[in-house]
XYZ file of C-alpha atoms in Angstrom:
400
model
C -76.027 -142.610 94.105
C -77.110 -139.361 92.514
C -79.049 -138.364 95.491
C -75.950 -139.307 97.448
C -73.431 -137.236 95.548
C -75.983 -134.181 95.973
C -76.158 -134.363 99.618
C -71.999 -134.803 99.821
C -71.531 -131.592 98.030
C -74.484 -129.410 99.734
C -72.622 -130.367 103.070
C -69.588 -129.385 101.878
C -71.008 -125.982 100.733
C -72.714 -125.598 103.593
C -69.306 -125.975 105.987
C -67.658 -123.749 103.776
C -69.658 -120.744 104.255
C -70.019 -121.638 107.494
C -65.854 -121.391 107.815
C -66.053 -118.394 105.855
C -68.561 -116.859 108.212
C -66.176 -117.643 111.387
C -63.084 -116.381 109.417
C -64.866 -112.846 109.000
C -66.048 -112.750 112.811
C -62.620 -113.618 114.012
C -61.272 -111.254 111.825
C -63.243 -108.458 112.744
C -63.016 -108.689 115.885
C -59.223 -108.805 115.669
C -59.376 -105.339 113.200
C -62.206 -103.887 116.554
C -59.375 -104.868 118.860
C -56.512 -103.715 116.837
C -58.178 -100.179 116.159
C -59.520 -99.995 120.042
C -55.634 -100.904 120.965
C -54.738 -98.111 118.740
C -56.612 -95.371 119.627
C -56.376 -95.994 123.268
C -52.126 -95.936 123.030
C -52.295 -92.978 121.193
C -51.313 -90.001 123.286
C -54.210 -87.968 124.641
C -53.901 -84.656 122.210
C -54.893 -87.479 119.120
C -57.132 -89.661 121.139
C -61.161 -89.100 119.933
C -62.783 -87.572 123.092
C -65.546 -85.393 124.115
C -63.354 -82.487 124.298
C -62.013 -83.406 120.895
C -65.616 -83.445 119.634
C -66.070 -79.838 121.076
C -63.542 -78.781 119.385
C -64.372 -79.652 116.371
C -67.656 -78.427 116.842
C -66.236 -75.075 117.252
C -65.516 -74.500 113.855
C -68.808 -74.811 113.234
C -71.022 -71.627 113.643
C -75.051 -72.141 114.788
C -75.970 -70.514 111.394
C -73.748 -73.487 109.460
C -75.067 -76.318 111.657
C -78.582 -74.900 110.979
C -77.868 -74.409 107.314
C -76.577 -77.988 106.925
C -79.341 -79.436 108.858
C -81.669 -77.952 106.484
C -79.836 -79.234 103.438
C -82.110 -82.146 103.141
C -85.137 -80.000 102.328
C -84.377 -78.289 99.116
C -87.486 -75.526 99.819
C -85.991 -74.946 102.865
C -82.200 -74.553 102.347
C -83.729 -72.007 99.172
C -85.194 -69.701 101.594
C -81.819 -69.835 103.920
C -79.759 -66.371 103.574
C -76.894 -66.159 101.767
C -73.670 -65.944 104.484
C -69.724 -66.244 104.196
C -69.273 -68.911 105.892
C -66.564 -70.869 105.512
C -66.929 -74.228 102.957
C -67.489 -77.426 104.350
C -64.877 -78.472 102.666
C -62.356 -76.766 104.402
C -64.542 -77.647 107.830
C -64.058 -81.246 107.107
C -60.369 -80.829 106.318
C -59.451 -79.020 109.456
C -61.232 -81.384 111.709
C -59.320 -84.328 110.022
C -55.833 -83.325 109.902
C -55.917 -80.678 112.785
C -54.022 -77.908 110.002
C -56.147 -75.069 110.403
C -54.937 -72.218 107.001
C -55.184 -69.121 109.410
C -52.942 -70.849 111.799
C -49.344 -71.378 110.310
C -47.805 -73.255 113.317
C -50.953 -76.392 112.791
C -48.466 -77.460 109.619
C -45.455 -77.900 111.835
C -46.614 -77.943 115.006
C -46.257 -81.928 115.333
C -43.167 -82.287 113.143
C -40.629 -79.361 114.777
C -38.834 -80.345 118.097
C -39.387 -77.842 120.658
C -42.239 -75.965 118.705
C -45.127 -76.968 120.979
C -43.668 -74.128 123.136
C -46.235 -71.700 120.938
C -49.111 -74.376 121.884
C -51.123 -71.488 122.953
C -54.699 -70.781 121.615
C -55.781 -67.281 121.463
C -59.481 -67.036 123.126
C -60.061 -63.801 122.365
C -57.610 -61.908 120.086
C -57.328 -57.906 120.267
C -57.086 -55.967 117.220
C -54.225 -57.295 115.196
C -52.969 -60.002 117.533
C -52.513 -63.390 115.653
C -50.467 -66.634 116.609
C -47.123 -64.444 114.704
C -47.279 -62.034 117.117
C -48.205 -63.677 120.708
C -46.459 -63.328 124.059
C -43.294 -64.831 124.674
C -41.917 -65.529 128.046
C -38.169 -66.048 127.493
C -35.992 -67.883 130.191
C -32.642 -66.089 131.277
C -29.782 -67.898 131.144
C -28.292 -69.040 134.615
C -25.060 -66.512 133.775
C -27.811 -63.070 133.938
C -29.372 -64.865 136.939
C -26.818 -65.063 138.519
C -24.342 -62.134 137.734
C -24.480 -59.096 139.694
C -27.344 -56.283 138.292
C -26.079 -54.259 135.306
C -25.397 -50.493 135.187
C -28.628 -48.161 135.258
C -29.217 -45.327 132.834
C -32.409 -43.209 132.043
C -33.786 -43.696 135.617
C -34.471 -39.842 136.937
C -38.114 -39.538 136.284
C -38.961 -43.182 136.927
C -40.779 -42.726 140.581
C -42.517 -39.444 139.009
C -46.427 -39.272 138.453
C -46.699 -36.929 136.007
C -49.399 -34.751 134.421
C -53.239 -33.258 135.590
C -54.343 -37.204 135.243
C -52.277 -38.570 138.200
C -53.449 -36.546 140.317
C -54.601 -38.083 143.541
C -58.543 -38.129 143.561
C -60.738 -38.856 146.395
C -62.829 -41.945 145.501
C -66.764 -41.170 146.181
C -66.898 -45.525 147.180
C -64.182 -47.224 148.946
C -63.362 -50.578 150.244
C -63.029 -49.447 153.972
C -59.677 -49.767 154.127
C -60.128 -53.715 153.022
C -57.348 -54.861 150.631
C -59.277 -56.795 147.653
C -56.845 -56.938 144.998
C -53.238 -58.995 145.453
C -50.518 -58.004 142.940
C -47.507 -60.240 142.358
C -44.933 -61.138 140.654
C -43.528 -64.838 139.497
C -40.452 -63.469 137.641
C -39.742 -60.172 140.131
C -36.620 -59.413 138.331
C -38.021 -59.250 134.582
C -36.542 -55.617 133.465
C -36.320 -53.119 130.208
C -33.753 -52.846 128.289
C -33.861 -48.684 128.082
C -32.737 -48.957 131.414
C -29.973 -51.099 131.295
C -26.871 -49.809 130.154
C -25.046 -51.833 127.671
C -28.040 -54.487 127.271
C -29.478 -55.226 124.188
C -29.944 -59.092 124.286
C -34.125 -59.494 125.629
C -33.136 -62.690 127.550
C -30.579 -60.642 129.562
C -33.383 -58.033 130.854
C -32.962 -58.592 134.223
C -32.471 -56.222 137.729
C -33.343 -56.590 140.817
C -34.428 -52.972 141.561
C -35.494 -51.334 138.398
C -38.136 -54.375 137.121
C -41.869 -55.212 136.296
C -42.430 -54.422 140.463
C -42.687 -50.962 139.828
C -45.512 -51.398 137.276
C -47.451 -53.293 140.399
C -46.307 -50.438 142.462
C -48.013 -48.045 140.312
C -51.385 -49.947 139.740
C -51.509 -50.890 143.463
C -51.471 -46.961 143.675
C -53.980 -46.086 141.351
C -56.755 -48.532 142.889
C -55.651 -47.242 146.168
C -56.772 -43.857 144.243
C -60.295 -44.982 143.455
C -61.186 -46.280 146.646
C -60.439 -50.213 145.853
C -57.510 -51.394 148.823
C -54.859 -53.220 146.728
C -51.248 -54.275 147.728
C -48.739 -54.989 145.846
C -46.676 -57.672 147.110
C -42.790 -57.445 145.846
C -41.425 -60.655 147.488
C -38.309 -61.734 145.448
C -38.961 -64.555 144.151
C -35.472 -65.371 142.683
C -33.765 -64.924 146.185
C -36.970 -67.681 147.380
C -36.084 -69.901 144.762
C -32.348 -69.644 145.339
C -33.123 -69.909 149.573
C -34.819 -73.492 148.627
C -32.414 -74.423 146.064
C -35.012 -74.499 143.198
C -34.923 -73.950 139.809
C -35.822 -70.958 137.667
C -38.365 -72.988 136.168
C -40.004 -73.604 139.083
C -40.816 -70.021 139.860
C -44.636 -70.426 139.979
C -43.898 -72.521 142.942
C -42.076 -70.172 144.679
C -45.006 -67.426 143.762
C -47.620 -69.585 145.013
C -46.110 -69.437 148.498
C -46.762 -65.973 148.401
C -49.852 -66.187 147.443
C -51.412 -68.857 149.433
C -49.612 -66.418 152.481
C -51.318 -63.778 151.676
C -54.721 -65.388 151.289
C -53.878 -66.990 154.486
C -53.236 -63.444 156.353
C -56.071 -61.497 154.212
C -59.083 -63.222 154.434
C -60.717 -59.604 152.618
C -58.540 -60.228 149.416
C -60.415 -61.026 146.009
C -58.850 -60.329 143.227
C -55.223 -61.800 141.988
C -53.455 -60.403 139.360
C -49.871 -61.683 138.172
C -47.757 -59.127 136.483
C -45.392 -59.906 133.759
C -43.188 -58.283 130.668
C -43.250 -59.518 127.259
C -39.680 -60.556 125.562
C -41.089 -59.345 122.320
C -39.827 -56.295 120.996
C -41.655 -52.717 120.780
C -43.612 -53.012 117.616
C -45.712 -55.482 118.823
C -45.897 -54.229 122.614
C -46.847 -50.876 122.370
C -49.790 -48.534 120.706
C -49.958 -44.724 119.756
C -53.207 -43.291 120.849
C -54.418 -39.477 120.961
C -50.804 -39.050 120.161
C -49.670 -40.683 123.323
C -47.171 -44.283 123.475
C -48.815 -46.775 125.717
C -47.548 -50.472 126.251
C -49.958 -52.731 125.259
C -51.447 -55.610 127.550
C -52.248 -59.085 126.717
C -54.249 -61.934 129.129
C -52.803 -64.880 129.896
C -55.219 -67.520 131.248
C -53.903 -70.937 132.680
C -56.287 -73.754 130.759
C -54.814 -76.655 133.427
C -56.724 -75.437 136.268
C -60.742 -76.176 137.234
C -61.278 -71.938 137.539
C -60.206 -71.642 133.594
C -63.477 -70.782 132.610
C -64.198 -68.354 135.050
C -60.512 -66.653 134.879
C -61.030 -66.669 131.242
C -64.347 -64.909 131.779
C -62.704 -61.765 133.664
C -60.113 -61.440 131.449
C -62.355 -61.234 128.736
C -64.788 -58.368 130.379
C -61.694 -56.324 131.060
C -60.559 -57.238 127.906
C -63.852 -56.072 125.821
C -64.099 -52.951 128.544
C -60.296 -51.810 127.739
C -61.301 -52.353 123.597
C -64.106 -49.931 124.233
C -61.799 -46.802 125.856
C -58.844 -47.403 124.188
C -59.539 -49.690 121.154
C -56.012 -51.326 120.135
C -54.202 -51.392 123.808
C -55.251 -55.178 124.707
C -53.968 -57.645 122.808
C -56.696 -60.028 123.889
C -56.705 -63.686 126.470
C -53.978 -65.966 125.595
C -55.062 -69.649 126.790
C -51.793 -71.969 128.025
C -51.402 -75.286 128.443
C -49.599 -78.229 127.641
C -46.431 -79.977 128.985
C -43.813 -77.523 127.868
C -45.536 -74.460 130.041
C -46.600 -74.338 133.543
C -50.743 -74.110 132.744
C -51.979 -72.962 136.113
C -50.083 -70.030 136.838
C -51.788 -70.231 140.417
C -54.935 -69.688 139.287
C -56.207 -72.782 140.644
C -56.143 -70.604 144.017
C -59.074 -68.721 142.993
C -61.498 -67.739 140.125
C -60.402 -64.262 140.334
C -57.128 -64.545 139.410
C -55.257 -64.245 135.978
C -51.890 -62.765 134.431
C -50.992 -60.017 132.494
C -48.170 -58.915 130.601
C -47.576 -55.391 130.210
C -45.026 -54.072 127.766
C -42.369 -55.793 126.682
C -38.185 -55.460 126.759
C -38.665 -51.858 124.968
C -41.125 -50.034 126.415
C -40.612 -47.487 129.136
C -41.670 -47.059 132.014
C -43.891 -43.749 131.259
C -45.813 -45.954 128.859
C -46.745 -48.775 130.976
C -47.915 -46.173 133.640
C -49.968 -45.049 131.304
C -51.496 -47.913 130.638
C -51.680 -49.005 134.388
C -53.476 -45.717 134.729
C -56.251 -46.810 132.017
C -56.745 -50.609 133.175
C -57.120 -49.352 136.987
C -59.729 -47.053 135.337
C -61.270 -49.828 133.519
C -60.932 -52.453 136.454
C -62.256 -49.827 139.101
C -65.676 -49.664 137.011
C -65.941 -53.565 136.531
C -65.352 -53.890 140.308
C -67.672 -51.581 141.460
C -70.931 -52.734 139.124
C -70.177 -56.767 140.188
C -69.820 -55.325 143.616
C -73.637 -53.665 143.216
C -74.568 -56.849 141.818
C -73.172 -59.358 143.899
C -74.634 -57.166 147.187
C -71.537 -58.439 149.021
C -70.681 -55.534 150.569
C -67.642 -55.802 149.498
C -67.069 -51.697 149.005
C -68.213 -48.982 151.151
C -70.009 -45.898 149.844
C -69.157 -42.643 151.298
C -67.643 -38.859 150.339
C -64.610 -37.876 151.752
């Protein structure tokens, strides 16, 4: 009976552990299934992917991965130089909740309707740019679009090139009369408000004649000036929009027509350069240097396009070869993307093509000149050394 009893409870025992043991499988499988189900419906800027990974992994600099690898091995990690890096800590933190402290718009970012219009990340910044002070493309309301151009004022000297360093130069290399660079312009009728009488609202900057065109007009001349064959292409866009009833937000549509026209008609062309103004106001557009204003430039790089990487790579030579002339006039590659911006810009067509803003609603038009005058400078040298390297024959050497 004894023997009996014993055997009666050790099978009992024995089934419940093994009931326990299913309950736990099932159960965990139904916590792997409800935590696959939840990071797969969550929406692809919180999902865990590579790209997440790698940018995580940014934060981290090859001195602290090293450092921290070595943190095992106490003789080691003695030897290791003191650095500033940041604290783990924080590293940890940032990676977790995505709130980064040198960024104030990661605290708000995901709360704020409408404020993942600033989703821009700044690739490489110029001397005090930050995400306070970044370009801002404002929309015009349909009443400036549509009303009739507003009285001029301050206009007389507008067409003049002025001064000993606009004179016309013959280039020693040219491009045999070969256009290579394409200047356009998405928003043709973005304008300045010291031209505009009775304007003083940025979102109403707008004229059909007196607009960012010009500034094309005058870089298209001085390339022309050092031997590089550039055109700048002043297709109104708003009357092409209006023509196929589209909408102002669909401008980079309408651009890329022109574009993909001219590449069509110009097999020779290379380069592609989108010119813009800034809707931010004069203290953060424009520079004093040598006692001269010039309108600062920033880089804006498309990151929704397969040629981001290479774009971002020519904006950031011509960046770093501006810095080096003329130390505080770039304000550095801006990197867009995201469903409340257009994240190509066209640049898809080619991996020689990015956007620029130059100026913004205050400047002048003397001061963007100027600063036309020093980027075809800098983008004359950086063409001719690639074209030396490449071997393309792309110029033509020669005096004249």
């Amino acid at each position: 009976m004894k023997s009996g009893r014993h055997s009666s409870h050790f099978f009992i025992l024995n089934l419940t552990s093994v009931i326990r043991l299913i309950s736990i499988i099932i159960l965990s499988l139904v916590l792997v299934v409800i935590l696959i189900g939840t990071l797969t419906s969550l929406k692809p800027g919180y999902r865990v992917s590579s790209s997440a990974v790698n940018e995580a992994a940014k934060h981290l600099s090859s001195k602290t991965l090293y450092k921290y690898l070595l943190s095992d091995s106490q003789l080691l990690v003695h030897h290791f130089p003191d650095t500033d890096e940041r604290p783990v800590g924080n590293l940890v933190f940032e990676m977790l909740t995505n709130i980064r402290f040198e960024d104030p718009r990661s605290f708000l970012g995901r709360e704020l309707p409408g404020f993942e219009i600033f989703d821009s990340k700044i690739l490489v910044a110029g001397d005090g740019a930050d995400y306070t002070n970044m370009p801002i493309e404002s929309v015009p309301p349909d009443s400036a679009l549509q009303a009739k151009d507003p009285a001029t004022q301050n206009t007389e000297k507008i067409e003049e090139k002025g001064g000993p360093d606009d004179a016309k130069r013959r280039p020693g290399r040219t491009t045999g009369g070969k256009k290579r660079v394409l200047i356009y312009f998405t928003h043709t009728h973005e304008s300045y408000l010291p031209y505009l009488k009775g304007v003083t609202n940025p979102d109403l900057a707008q004229h059909s004649k007196i607009n960012v065109t010009k500034v094309g007009e005058r870089l298209a001349e001085d390339l022309e000036d050092k031997g590089i064959g550039a055109e700048a292409n002043t297709t109104d866009v708003l009357k092409l929009l209006e023509k196929n009833h589209m909408q102002y937000y669909q401008s980079y549509q309408g651009s890329r027509t022109v574009v993909e026209s001219a590449m069509r008609n110009d097999r020779d062309l290379q380069y592609f350069i989108d010119i813009h103004r800034d809707s931010r106001r004069k203290k953060d557009t424009t520079v004093i240097i040598n006692g001269k204003s010039y309108a600062k430039i920033a880089f804006v790089i498309g990151g929704e396009n397969p040629n981001w990487e290479k774009n971002a790579k020519l904006a950031e030579d011509l960046h770093n070869l501006i810095k080096k002339k003329y130390k505080n006039l770039s304000r550095g590659v801006i990197l867009k993307k995201g469903t409340s911006t257009n994240g190509k810009f066209n640049q898809d067509l080619s991996g020689n093509a990015f956007l620029i803003e130059v100026g913004g609603v205050d400047n002048t038009f003397e001061e963007m000149y100027r600063t036309m005058d020093v980027f075809a400078d800098v983008f004359a040298g950086y063409y001719w050394q690639a074209d030396s390297v490449n071997g393309a024959g792309s110029g033509q050497s020669g005096n004249r």
